[in-house]
Tab-separated table of C-alpha atoms in Angstrom:
chain	number	residue	atom	x	y	z
Q	22	MET	CA	42.071	126.331	176.678
Q	23	THR	CA	44.311	123.079	177.333
Q	24	VAL	CA	47.706	121.988	177.413
Q	25	PRO	CA	47.327	119.864	174.488
Q	26	GLN	CA	45.746	122.026	172.728
Q	27	LYS	CA	47.759	124.942	172.860
Q	28	ILE	CA	50.628	122.499	171.939
Q	29	CYS	CA	48.837	121.912	168.637
Q	30	ILE	CA	47.751	125.319	168.172
Q	31	GLY	CA	51.106	126.272	168.697
Q	32	PHE	CA	52.511	124.249	165.483
Q	33	LEU	CA	50.365	124.554	163.937
Q	34	ALA	CA	50.886	128.962	164.205
Q	35	VAL	CA	54.492	128.390	163.470
Q	36	VAL	CA	53.855	126.384	160.322
Q	37	PHE	CA	51.328	129.029	158.618
Q	38	VAL	CA	54.117	131.961	160.308
Q	39	GLY	CA	56.608	128.995	158.624
Q	40	THR	CA	54.300	128.541	154.811
Q	41	ILE	CA	53.952	132.644	154.463
Q	42	LEU	CA	58.023	132.979	155.182
Q	43	LEU	CA	58.533	130.460	152.590
Q	44	MET	CA	56.128	132.138	150.204
Q	45	MET	CA	57.273	135.214	149.714
Q	46	PRO	CA	59.778	136.473	146.464
Q	47	PHE	CA	62.963	136.434	148.523
Q	48	SER	CA	62.142	132.859	149.615
Q	49	THR	CA	62.381	131.261	145.969
Q	50	ALA	CA	65.911	131.347	143.642
Q	51	THR	CA	63.783	132.632	140.644
Q	52	GLY	CA	62.846	135.886	142.762
Q	53	THR	CA	58.955	135.623	142.400
Q	54	TRP	CA	55.688	134.179	144.437
Q	55	ASN	CA	56.143	130.658	146.072
Q	56	ASP	CA	53.404	127.791	145.360
Q	57	PRO	CA	51.023	128.146	147.895
Q	58	VAL	CA	51.060	124.148	148.450
Q	59	VAL	CA	54.684	124.031	148.120
Q	60	ALA	CA	55.078	127.292	150.464
Q	61	LEU	CA	52.572	124.471	153.066
Q	62	PHE	CA	54.043	121.553	152.591
Q	63	THR	CA	57.497	122.323	152.551
Q	64	ALA	CA	56.784	124.234	156.201
Q	65	THR	CA	55.261	122.012	157.352
Q	66	SER	CA	57.720	119.187	156.700
Q	67	ALA	CA	60.552	121.517	158.482
Q	68	VAL	CA	58.615	122.075	161.166
Q	69	CYS	CA	57.411	118.621	162.056
Q	70	VAL	CA	61.089	117.626	161.110
Q	71	THR	CA	60.491	115.300	158.451
Q	72	GLY	CA	62.422	116.205	155.361
Q	73	LEU	CA	60.022	115.273	152.647
Q	74	ALA	CA	60.604	117.623	149.140
Q	75	VAL	CA	58.478	118.265	146.867
Q	76	VAL	CA	60.877	120.915	145.432
Q	77	ASP	CA	64.934	121.097	144.809
Q	78	THR	CA	65.433	122.819	148.557
Q	79	GLY	CA	69.166	123.390	146.900
Q	80	THR	CA	68.370	125.011	144.027
Q	81	ASP	CA	64.448	125.995	144.497
Q	82	PHE	CA	65.047	128.040	147.600
Q	83	SER	CA	67.332	131.442	148.051
Q	84	PHE	CA	69.964	131.786	151.161
Q	85	TRP	CA	66.392	133.277	152.751
Q	86	GLY	CA	64.720	130.220	152.611
Q	87	GLN	CA	67.351	127.577	152.680
Q	88	LEU	CA	67.934	129.680	156.520
Q	89	CYS	CA	63.775	129.888	157.003
Q	90	ILE	CA	63.754	126.588	156.517
Q	91	MET	CA	66.529	125.337	158.791
Q	92	LEU	CA	64.894	128.003	161.601
Q	93	LEU	CA	61.699	125.708	161.326
Q	94	ALA	CA	63.557	122.843	161.438
Q	95	GLN	CA	65.223	124.220	164.751
Q	96	VAL	CA	62.511	124.825	166.140
Q	97	GLY	CA	60.490	121.893	165.405
Q	98	GLY	CA	63.633	119.869	166.408
Q	99	LEU	CA	63.403	121.625	169.903
Q	100	GLY	CA	59.607	121.368	170.336
Q	101	TYR	CA	57.001	124.045	169.817
Q	102	MET	CA	57.005	124.200	174.332
Q	103	THR	CA	61.165	124.278	174.289
Q	104	PHE	CA	61.413	127.235	172.282
Q	105	THR	CA	58.927	129.413	174.066
Q	106	THR	CA	60.218	128.917	177.200
Q	107	PHE	CA	63.566	129.765	176.009
Q	108	LEU	CA	62.201	132.785	174.608
Q	109	ILE	CA	60.139	133.675	178.230
Q	110	MET	CA	63.566	132.919	179.432
Q	111	LEU	CA	65.453	135.039	177.367
Q	112	THR	CA	62.833	137.916	178.708
Q	113	GLY	CA	62.882	137.275	182.302
Q	114	ARG	CA	59.077	136.210	182.681
Q	115	ARG	CA	58.719	133.873	185.380
Q	116	PHE	CA	57.113	131.021	185.287
Q	117	ASP	CA	53.636	130.097	185.360
Q	118	LEU	CA	51.799	126.872	187.328
Q	119	ARG	CA	51.014	126.040	183.610
Q	120	HIS	CA	53.095	127.009	182.301
Q	121	LYS	CA	55.411	123.979	184.390
Q	122	ILE	CA	52.287	121.663	183.369
Q	123	ALA	CA	52.378	122.464	178.980
Q	124	ILE	CA	56.855	122.147	179.109
Q	125	GLN	CA	56.349	118.195	181.552
Q	126	GLN	CA	53.671	117.588	179.477
Q	127	SER	CA	55.670	118.265	175.746
Q	128	LEU	CA	59.071	116.681	177.077
Q	129	ASP	CA	57.020	113.834	178.027
Q	130	ARG	CA	58.660	114.677	182.006
Q	131	ARG	CA	56.966	112.403	185.593
Q	132	GLU	CA	57.700	115.793	187.200
Q	133	MET	CA	57.398	119.555	187.524
Q	134	GLN	CA	60.203	120.968	189.017
Q	135	GLY	CA	63.535	122.224	187.616
Q	136	SER	CA	61.551	123.154	183.879
Q	137	GLY	CA	64.111	126.072	183.544
Q	138	GLN	CA	67.222	124.108	184.144
Q	139	ILE	CA	65.834	121.659	182.158
Q	140	ILE	CA	65.199	123.957	179.516
Q	141	ARG	CA	68.683	125.592	179.492
Q	142	SER	CA	70.131	121.896	179.597
Q	143	ILE	CA	68.252	121.494	176.291
Q	144	ILE	CA	69.149	124.584	174.530
Q	145	ALA	CA	73.408	124.216	175.861
Q	146	THR	CA	73.380	120.565	174.167
Q	147	THR	CA	71.549	121.539	171.659
Q	148	LEU	CA	74.344	124.028	170.598
Q	149	LEU	CA	77.195	121.448	172.015
Q	150	PHE	CA	76.580	118.978	169.156
Q	151	GLU	CA	75.457	121.657	165.886
Q	152	ILE	CA	78.370	123.446	166.691
Q	153	THR	CA	80.772	120.266	167.008
Q	154	GLY	CA	79.197	118.477	163.198
Q	155	ILE	CA	79.370	122.072	162.279
Q	156	PHE	CA	83.540	122.234	162.942
Q	157	LEU	CA	83.622	118.222	161.756
Q	158	LEU	CA	81.431	119.152	158.555
Q	159	LEU	CA	83.695	121.466	157.294
Q	160	LEU	CA	86.103	119.198	156.684
Q	161	VAL	CA	84.334	117.644	154.247
Q	162	PHE	CA	82.326	121.160	152.507
Q	163	VAL	CA	85.408	123.169	152.008
Q	164	PRO	CA	87.726	121.439	149.888
Q	165	ASP	CA	85.196	121.254	148.120
Q	166	PHE	CA	83.196	124.268	148.033
Q	167	GLY	CA	85.419	126.863	149.333
Q	168	TRP	CA	84.139	128.774	152.950
Q	169	GLN	CA	81.631	130.626	152.425
Q	170	LYS	CA	79.787	127.696	150.619
Q	171	GLY	CA	81.675	125.444	152.270
Q	172	MET	CA	80.307	127.541	155.957
Q	173	TRP	CA	76.932	127.035	155.132
Q	174	LEU	CA	76.700	123.465	153.817
Q	175	ALA	CA	77.985	123.039	157.028
Q	176	ILE	CA	75.583	124.829	159.072
Q	177	PHE	CA	72.365	123.454	157.074
Q	178	HIS	CA	73.163	119.888	157.449
Q	179	SER	CA	74.677	119.920	160.841
Q	180	VAL	CA	71.407	121.706	162.282
Q	181	SER	CA	68.886	119.767	159.850
Q	182	ALA	CA	70.892	116.280	160.909
Q	183	TRP	CA	71.276	117.064	164.693
Q	184	ASN	CA	66.935	118.010	164.526
Q	185	ASN	CA	66.225	114.780	162.460
Q	186	ALA	CA	65.249	116.852	160.223
Q	187	GLY	CA	66.503	115.561	156.877
Q	188	PHE	CA	66.804	118.224	154.321
Q	189	SER	CA	69.672	118.362	153.007
Q	190	LEU	CA	70.867	121.644	149.478
Q	191	PHE	CA	71.530	118.743	147.366
Q	192	SER	CA	69.799	117.193	144.527
Q	193	ASN	CA	71.030	114.007	145.601
Q	194	SER	CA	70.953	114.031	149.140
Q	195	LEU	CA	74.034	112.408	150.295
Q	196	ILE	CA	74.598	110.490	147.741
Q	197	ASP	CA	78.508	111.603	146.519
Q	198	TYR	CA	79.309	110.956	150.150
Q	199	ASN	CA	78.414	107.810	150.797
Q	200	SER	CA	82.565	106.802	150.491
Q	201	SER	CA	83.317	109.554	153.614
Q	202	THR	CA	83.731	107.759	156.880
Q	203	LEU	CA	84.414	111.830	158.614
Q	204	LEU	CA	80.623	112.646	157.310
Q	205	VAL	CA	78.702	109.339	157.293
Q	206	LEU	CA	80.559	109.190	161.295
Q	207	THR	CA	79.138	112.990	162.181
Q	208	ILE	CA	76.409	113.160	160.441
Q	209	SER	CA	75.505	109.387	162.355
Q	210	GLY	CA	76.408	111.401	165.225
Q	211	LEU	CA	73.939	113.561	165.303
Q	212	ILE	CA	71.342	112.510	164.522
Q	213	ILE	CA	71.430	109.090	167.105
Q	214	PHE	CA	72.579	111.327	169.550
Q	215	GLY	CA	69.296	114.242	168.505
Q	216	GLY	CA	66.893	111.368	168.627
Q	217	ILE	CA	67.721	109.350	172.078
Q	218	GLY	CA	66.523	112.245	174.064
Q	219	TYR	CA	67.819	115.010	175.787
Q	220	GLN	CA	67.283	113.032	179.630
Q	221	VAL	CA	69.120	110.269	177.911
Q	222	ILE	CA	71.846	112.761	176.894
Q	223	LEU	CA	72.358	114.422	180.199
Q	224	GLU	CA	72.798	110.958	182.685
Q	225	MET	CA	75.346	110.305	180.580
Q	226	PHE	CA	77.361	112.754	180.279
Q	227	PHE	CA	77.157	112.984	184.393
Q	228	TRP	CA	78.250	109.626	184.549
Q	229	LEU	CA	81.137	109.508	182.213
Q	230	ARG	CA	81.754	112.541	184.093
Q	231	ASP	CA	82.093	110.998	187.213
Q	232	ARG	CA	84.223	108.319	185.813
Q	233	LEU	CA	86.519	110.303	184.702
Q	234	ARG	CA	87.145	111.964	187.620
Q	235	LYS	CA	86.854	108.728	189.620
Q	236	ILE	CA	84.484	110.382	192.419
Q	237	PRO	CA	83.611	107.095	194.344
Q	238	ARG	CA	79.723	108.427	193.559
Q	239	HIS	CA	76.992	105.101	192.113
Q	240	ILE	CA	74.879	106.754	189.913
Q	241	VAL	CA	71.595	104.789	189.659
Q	242	LEU	CA	70.602	105.045	185.655
Q	243	SER	CA	66.999	105.269	184.701
Q	244	LEU	CA	64.636	103.083	183.063
Q	245	ASP	CA	64.535	105.178	180.450
Q	246	TYR	CA	68.018	105.630	180.209
Q	247	LYS	CA	68.710	101.930	179.521
Q	248	VAL	CA	65.905	101.384	177.925
Q	249	ALA	CA	66.667	103.744	174.684
Q	250	ILE	CA	70.518	103.094	174.385
Q	251	SER	CA	69.995	99.184	174.395
Q	252	THR	CA	66.894	99.468	171.980
Q	253	THR	CA	69.345	101.618	170.027
Q	254	ILE	CA	72.483	100.124	169.511
Q	255	PHE	CA	70.152	96.470	168.839
Q	256	LEU	CA	67.997	98.066	166.202
Q	257	LEU	CA	71.509	100.361	164.815
Q	258	ILE	CA	73.560	96.333	164.941
Q	259	LEU	CA	69.789	94.742	162.591
Q	260	GLY	CA	69.130	97.500	160.669
Q	261	THR	CA	73.064	97.551	159.477
Q	262	LEU	CA	73.502	93.841	159.125
Q	263	ALA	CA	69.527	93.834	157.148
Q	264	PHE	CA	70.447	96.713	154.968
Q	265	PHE	CA	73.976	95.451	154.382
Q	266	PHE	CA	72.727	91.233	153.343
Q	267	VAL	CA	69.428	92.263	151.431
Q	268	GLU	CA	71.045	95.083	149.056
Q	269	ILE	CA	74.517	93.567	148.999
Q	270	LYS	CA	73.916	92.238	145.498
Q	271	ASN	CA	71.535	95.466	144.140
Q	272	THR	CA	73.570	96.962	141.594
Q	273	LYS	CA	70.991	99.977	141.963
Q	274	THR	CA	72.353	100.651	145.782
Q	275	LEU	CA	75.241	98.242	147.318
Q	276	GLY	CA	76.110	96.717	144.989
Q	277	ASP	CA	78.878	98.572	142.679
Q	278	LEU	CA	80.659	99.822	146.045
Q	279	ASN	CA	83.628	98.097	147.313
Q	280	PHE	CA	83.104	96.553	150.525
Q	281	ARG	CA	84.175	99.311	152.929
Q	282	SER	CA	81.596	101.973	151.942
Q	283	GLN	CA	79.362	98.804	151.549
Q	284	LEU	CA	79.691	99.138	155.273
Q	285	LEU	CA	79.241	102.628	155.016
Q	286	ALA	CA	76.159	103.008	153.442
Q	287	ALA	CA	74.678	100.126	155.035
Q	288	LEU	CA	75.216	101.753	158.413
Q	289	PHE	CA	74.372	105.126	157.899
Q	290	GLN	CA	70.648	103.400	156.173
Q	291	SER	CA	70.190	101.951	159.661
Q	292	VAL	CA	70.621	105.194	161.183
Q	293	THR	CA	68.923	107.617	158.910
Q	294	THR	CA	65.862	105.247	158.751
Q	295	ARG	CA	65.288	106.053	162.999
Q	296	THR	CA	63.585	109.107	161.759
Q	297	ALA	CA	66.712	111.026	159.924
Q	298	GLY	CA	65.809	111.449	155.939
Q	299	PHE	CA	68.673	111.766	154.954
Q	300	ASN	CA	69.951	108.621	152.506
Q	301	SER	CA	73.741	108.093	150.790
Q	302	ILE	CA	71.805	105.614	148.556
Q	303	ASP	CA	69.135	105.955	146.249
Q	304	ILE	CA	66.015	104.306	148.147
Q	305	GLY	CA	64.001	103.946	144.699
Q	306	GLY	CA	66.478	101.163	143.917
Q	307	MET	CA	66.142	99.343	147.056
Q	308	THR	CA	64.306	96.250	146.691
Q	309	THR	CA	60.759	95.673	148.232
Q	310	ALA	CA	62.462	93.655	151.083
Q	311	GLY	CA	64.663	96.309	151.391
Q	312	LEU	CA	61.743	99.142	150.912
Q	313	PHE	CA	59.475	96.741	153.574
Q	314	ILE	CA	62.266	96.963	155.825
Q	315	THR	CA	62.667	100.694	156.080
Q	316	ILE	CA	59.889	100.744	156.289
Q	317	ALA	CA	59.232	98.979	159.749
Q	318	PHE	CA	62.514	100.695	161.472
Q	319	MET	CA	60.613	103.959	160.552
Q	320	PHE	CA	57.549	102.986	161.821
Q	321	VAL	CA	59.663	102.770	165.137
Q	322	GLY	CA	61.830	105.889	164.897
Q	323	ALA	CA	63.629	107.393	167.588
Q	324	SER	CA	63.345	107.657	171.629
Q	325	PRO	CA	60.598	109.922	174.095
Q	326	GLY	CA	62.206	113.732	174.325
Q	327	GLY	CA	64.590	113.183	171.093
Q	328	THR	CA	63.999	114.917	168.116
Q	329	GLY	CA	63.115	112.654	166.097
Q	330	GLY	CA	58.951	110.975	165.332
Q	331	GLY	CA	58.103	107.487	165.439
Q	332	MET	CA	55.990	105.293	168.253
Q	333	LYS	CA	59.426	105.253	169.629
Q	334	THR	CA	62.038	102.499	170.856
Q	335	THR	CA	60.041	102.961	174.706
Q	336	THR	CA	56.255	101.546	173.407
Q	337	LEU	CA	58.032	98.524	171.200
Q	338	ARG	CA	60.268	97.663	174.399
Q	339	VAL	CA	57.411	97.974	176.227
Q	340	LEU	CA	55.587	95.933	174.286
Q	341	SER	CA	58.113	93.374	172.948
Q	342	SER	CA	58.458	92.735	176.886
Q	343	CYS	CA	55.590	91.983	177.924
Q	344	THR	CA	54.899	89.428	174.587
Q	345	LYS	CA	57.524	87.958	176.712
Q	346	SER	CA	55.483	88.122	179.771
Q	347	ILE	CA	53.067	86.582	178.371
Q	348	LEU	CA	54.565	83.447	176.391
Q	349	GLN	CA	56.394	82.726	179.452
Q	350	GLY	CA	53.320	82.894	181.288
Q	351	LYS	CA	53.953	85.964	183.573
Q	352	GLU	CA	50.739	88.378	185.182
Q	353	GLN	CA	53.765	91.056	185.381
Q	354	VAL	CA	56.024	93.029	182.880
Q	355	LEU	CA	59.532	93.399	183.430
Q	356	LEU	CA	61.963	95.913	182.353
Q	357	TYR	CA	65.794	95.026	184.332
Q	358	GLU	CA	64.094	94.386	187.274
Q	359	ARG	CA	61.636	96.991	187.419
Q	360	ARG	CA	57.609	96.597	186.716
Q	361	ILE	CA	56.259	98.337	184.411
Q	362	ALA	CA	52.919	99.903	185.560
Q	363	VAL	CA	49.193	99.132	183.367
Q	364	SER	CA	48.424	102.416	182.717
Q	365	LEU	CA	51.940	102.370	180.958
Q	366	ILE	CA	51.816	99.294	178.886
Q	367	LEU	CA	48.062	100.695	177.715
Q	368	LYS	CA	49.738	103.822	176.709
Q	369	ALA	CA	51.706	102.180	174.366
Q	370	VAL	CA	48.386	100.227	173.163
Q	371	GLY	CA	47.502	102.664	172.337
Q	372	VAL	CA	49.841	104.885	170.610
Q	373	VAL	CA	51.084	101.581	168.242
Q	374	VAL	CA	47.167	100.920	167.094
Q	375	GLY	CA	46.521	105.028	167.055
Q	376	SER	CA	49.535	105.073	165.324
Q	377	VAL	CA	48.556	102.058	162.414
Q	378	THR	CA	45.357	103.114	162.038
Q	379	VAL	CA	46.359	106.428	160.817
Q	380	VAL	CA	48.887	104.630	158.568
Q	381	ILE	CA	46.107	102.523	157.085
Q	382	PHE	CA	43.991	105.367	156.382
Q	383	CYS	CA	46.221	107.576	155.198
Q	384	THR	CA	47.360	105.229	152.676
Q	385	ILE	CA	44.296	104.389	151.674
Q	386	LEU	CA	43.302	107.689	150.890
Q	387	ILE	CA	46.260	108.428	148.466
Q	388	SER	CA	45.283	106.072	147.333
Q	389	LEU	CA	41.991	106.583	145.937
Q	390	THR	CA	43.459	110.672	145.035
Q	391	ASP	CA	46.202	108.883	143.084
Q	392	PRO	CA	46.264	105.717	141.987
Q	393	ASN	CA	48.815	105.350	139.217
Q	394	LEU	CA	51.728	104.821	142.222
Q	395	ASP	CA	52.060	101.570	143.428
Q	396	PHE	CA	50.748	100.132	146.724
Q	397	ILE	CA	54.415	99.734	148.402
Q	398	GLN	CA	55.385	103.609	147.347
Q	399	ILE	CA	52.944	104.723	149.086
Q	400	LEU	CA	52.651	102.659	152.173
Q	401	PHE	CA	56.481	104.035	152.015
Q	402	GLU	CA	55.747	107.926	151.469
Q	403	VAL	CA	53.184	107.750	154.589
Q	404	VAL	CA	55.009	106.189	157.507
Q	405	SER	CA	58.116	108.477	156.205
Q	406	ALA	CA	55.242	111.505	156.769
Q	407	TYR	CA	54.269	109.951	159.991
Q	408	ALA	CA	56.861	109.179	161.595
Q	409	THR	CA	58.610	112.262	160.701
Q	410	VAL	CA	61.450	110.223	158.947
Q	411	GLY	CA	61.604	111.871	155.549
Q	412	LEU	CA	63.181	109.163	153.271
Q	413	SER	CA	60.969	109.120	149.653
Q	414	THR	CA	61.132	106.234	147.067
Q	415	GLY	CA	61.162	109.256	144.579
Q	416	ILE	CA	57.471	110.264	144.082
Q	417	THR	CA	56.231	112.799	146.576
Q	418	GLY	CA	56.677	115.761	143.442
Q	419	ASN	CA	55.337	114.271	141.565
Q	420	ILE	CA	51.987	113.153	144.161
Q	421	SER	CA	48.179	114.779	143.226
Q	422	ILE	CA	47.634	118.051	145.780
Q	423	TRP	CA	45.007	116.498	146.985
Q	424	GLY	CA	48.202	114.292	147.783
Q	425	LYS	CA	49.980	116.317	149.575
Q	426	LEU	CA	47.557	117.351	152.005
Q	427	ILE	CA	47.083	114.390	153.533
Q	428	LEU	CA	50.651	113.910	153.548
Q	429	ILE	CA	50.514	117.457	155.486
Q	430	LEU	CA	48.201	116.164	157.722
Q	431	THR	CA	50.394	112.701	157.934
Q	432	MET	CA	53.088	114.576	159.423
Q	433	TYR	CA	51.493	117.246	161.581
Q	434	MET	CA	50.094	114.138	163.188
Q	435	GLY	CA	52.802	112.043	163.611
Q	436	ARG	CA	55.454	115.110	164.966
Q	437	VAL	CA	52.139	116.007	168.105
Q	438	GLY	CA	51.788	112.404	168.491
Q	439	VAL	CA	48.254	110.963	168.154
Q	440	LEU	CA	47.352	110.624	171.387
Q	441	LEU	CA	48.148	113.720	172.903
Q	442	LEU	CA	46.033	115.299	168.681
Q	443	MET	CA	43.033	112.650	170.808
Q	444	SER	CA	43.262	114.615	173.811
Q	445	ALA	CA	43.458	118.128	171.978
Q	446	VAL	CA	40.293	117.135	170.066
Q	447	LEU	CA	37.970	114.638	172.822
Q	448	GLY	CA	40.143	116.906	176.380
Q	449	ASP	CA	41.638	115.431	178.948
Q	450	PRO	CA	40.656	112.112	179.839
Q	451	LYS	CA	38.868	111.704	183.467
Q	452	PRO	CA	39.107	108.631	185.924
Q	453	SER	CA	36.532	106.965	186.197
Q	454	ARG	CA	34.813	105.758	189.578
Q	455	ILE	CA	32.658	103.359	188.335
Q	456	HIS	CA	34.003	99.764	188.966
Q	457	TYR	CA	32.816	96.843	186.223
Q	458	PRO	CA	33.078	93.322	186.881
Q	459	GLU	CA	35.976	90.968	185.497
Q	460	GLU	CA	34.834	88.745	183.476
Q	461	ASN	CA	37.301	86.496	180.369
Q	462	LEU	CA	37.737	86.207	177.102
Q	463	LEU	CA	39.270	84.460	174.187
Q	464	VAL	CA	41.864	85.635	172.209
Q	465	GLY	CA	44.635	85.344	170.085
């Protein structure tokens, strides 16, 4: 069994276990057996850190059901191989070569050395951010709900935000707290750092540590760091401005809020569309322009190595730099004075083409199974599922069983990645020793 096949089957195994647990009577608020489709959809959404829900998580699931969803989101956010490796480390076993290769591919790393150390760093980073988020959210929830419920709300939402899962225990997500600066900034910070990638966070930590200690050491920041940071900041600013000006007169979203709350809501919407799934405004009440902007940002997604999905910020930068080079008549694609390999450009093209194909195909299928739904709502739901975002216009629970099964498959393909899934199905690509003659072709 190849490494891609192990990763894909591993996620399926976690989804299967989660489905069984969520079907049990102790997972439901009524104490009865859960609907298998609801359990499967919820487990898949949690493991794929999507956040789409066909039922109300806060009222339809018991504490144990909510705990199961949170743990599934934690496993899904860390990744199957990361979680498995952590368990192996706890038992004291040593890694073999195949396991190191699996870690390398699952984390999209270029080398196999230091696999154990990087896993420890990932776990430590996760715990640090989630615990910090819990303490900050306690200041928001405890005054409203008391210590017991406030503590659980803080834990659940901190884990959900860091893993970009988007599950909330409130029926209207975080709309009631769209004016809370502390909650908006805390959840936004967890989402951003969770989706930006562990390597970027570690580089940022070492750079800040040396600056604070005034250590005269020159740290060369990686290209991954520069691209992820700059692209993330650009998209956050662009998204905030876009949502603010498009929705400012819409009384269903930003129109009835004061200026400060409008800025907070626009910022939060810009953050959460990058695969988080929380919402502080009514998504179903957004204008068509606002929905289309959201679709575009959802499709881009987070950065590689993080807990988010989408085609990734690095893919966007590679293709945009490729377009820039073509328009300037250059034969090389450059990013921060570094030449991008042709193989990387081909991989970026493959990710986009594969992603667009999946989105189009699944949108057509749901349009056939649920012809009563609007096209923009279906497209929104499919992109949200594929990019593992979790935002919805409110149609998830009303989609037919066949439509839900299509969304389940879409979430799974989005989480494991279209290229990894194709490698698992078709096998690892083998380099060809045959070189064919080159010929020109009219393009554009």
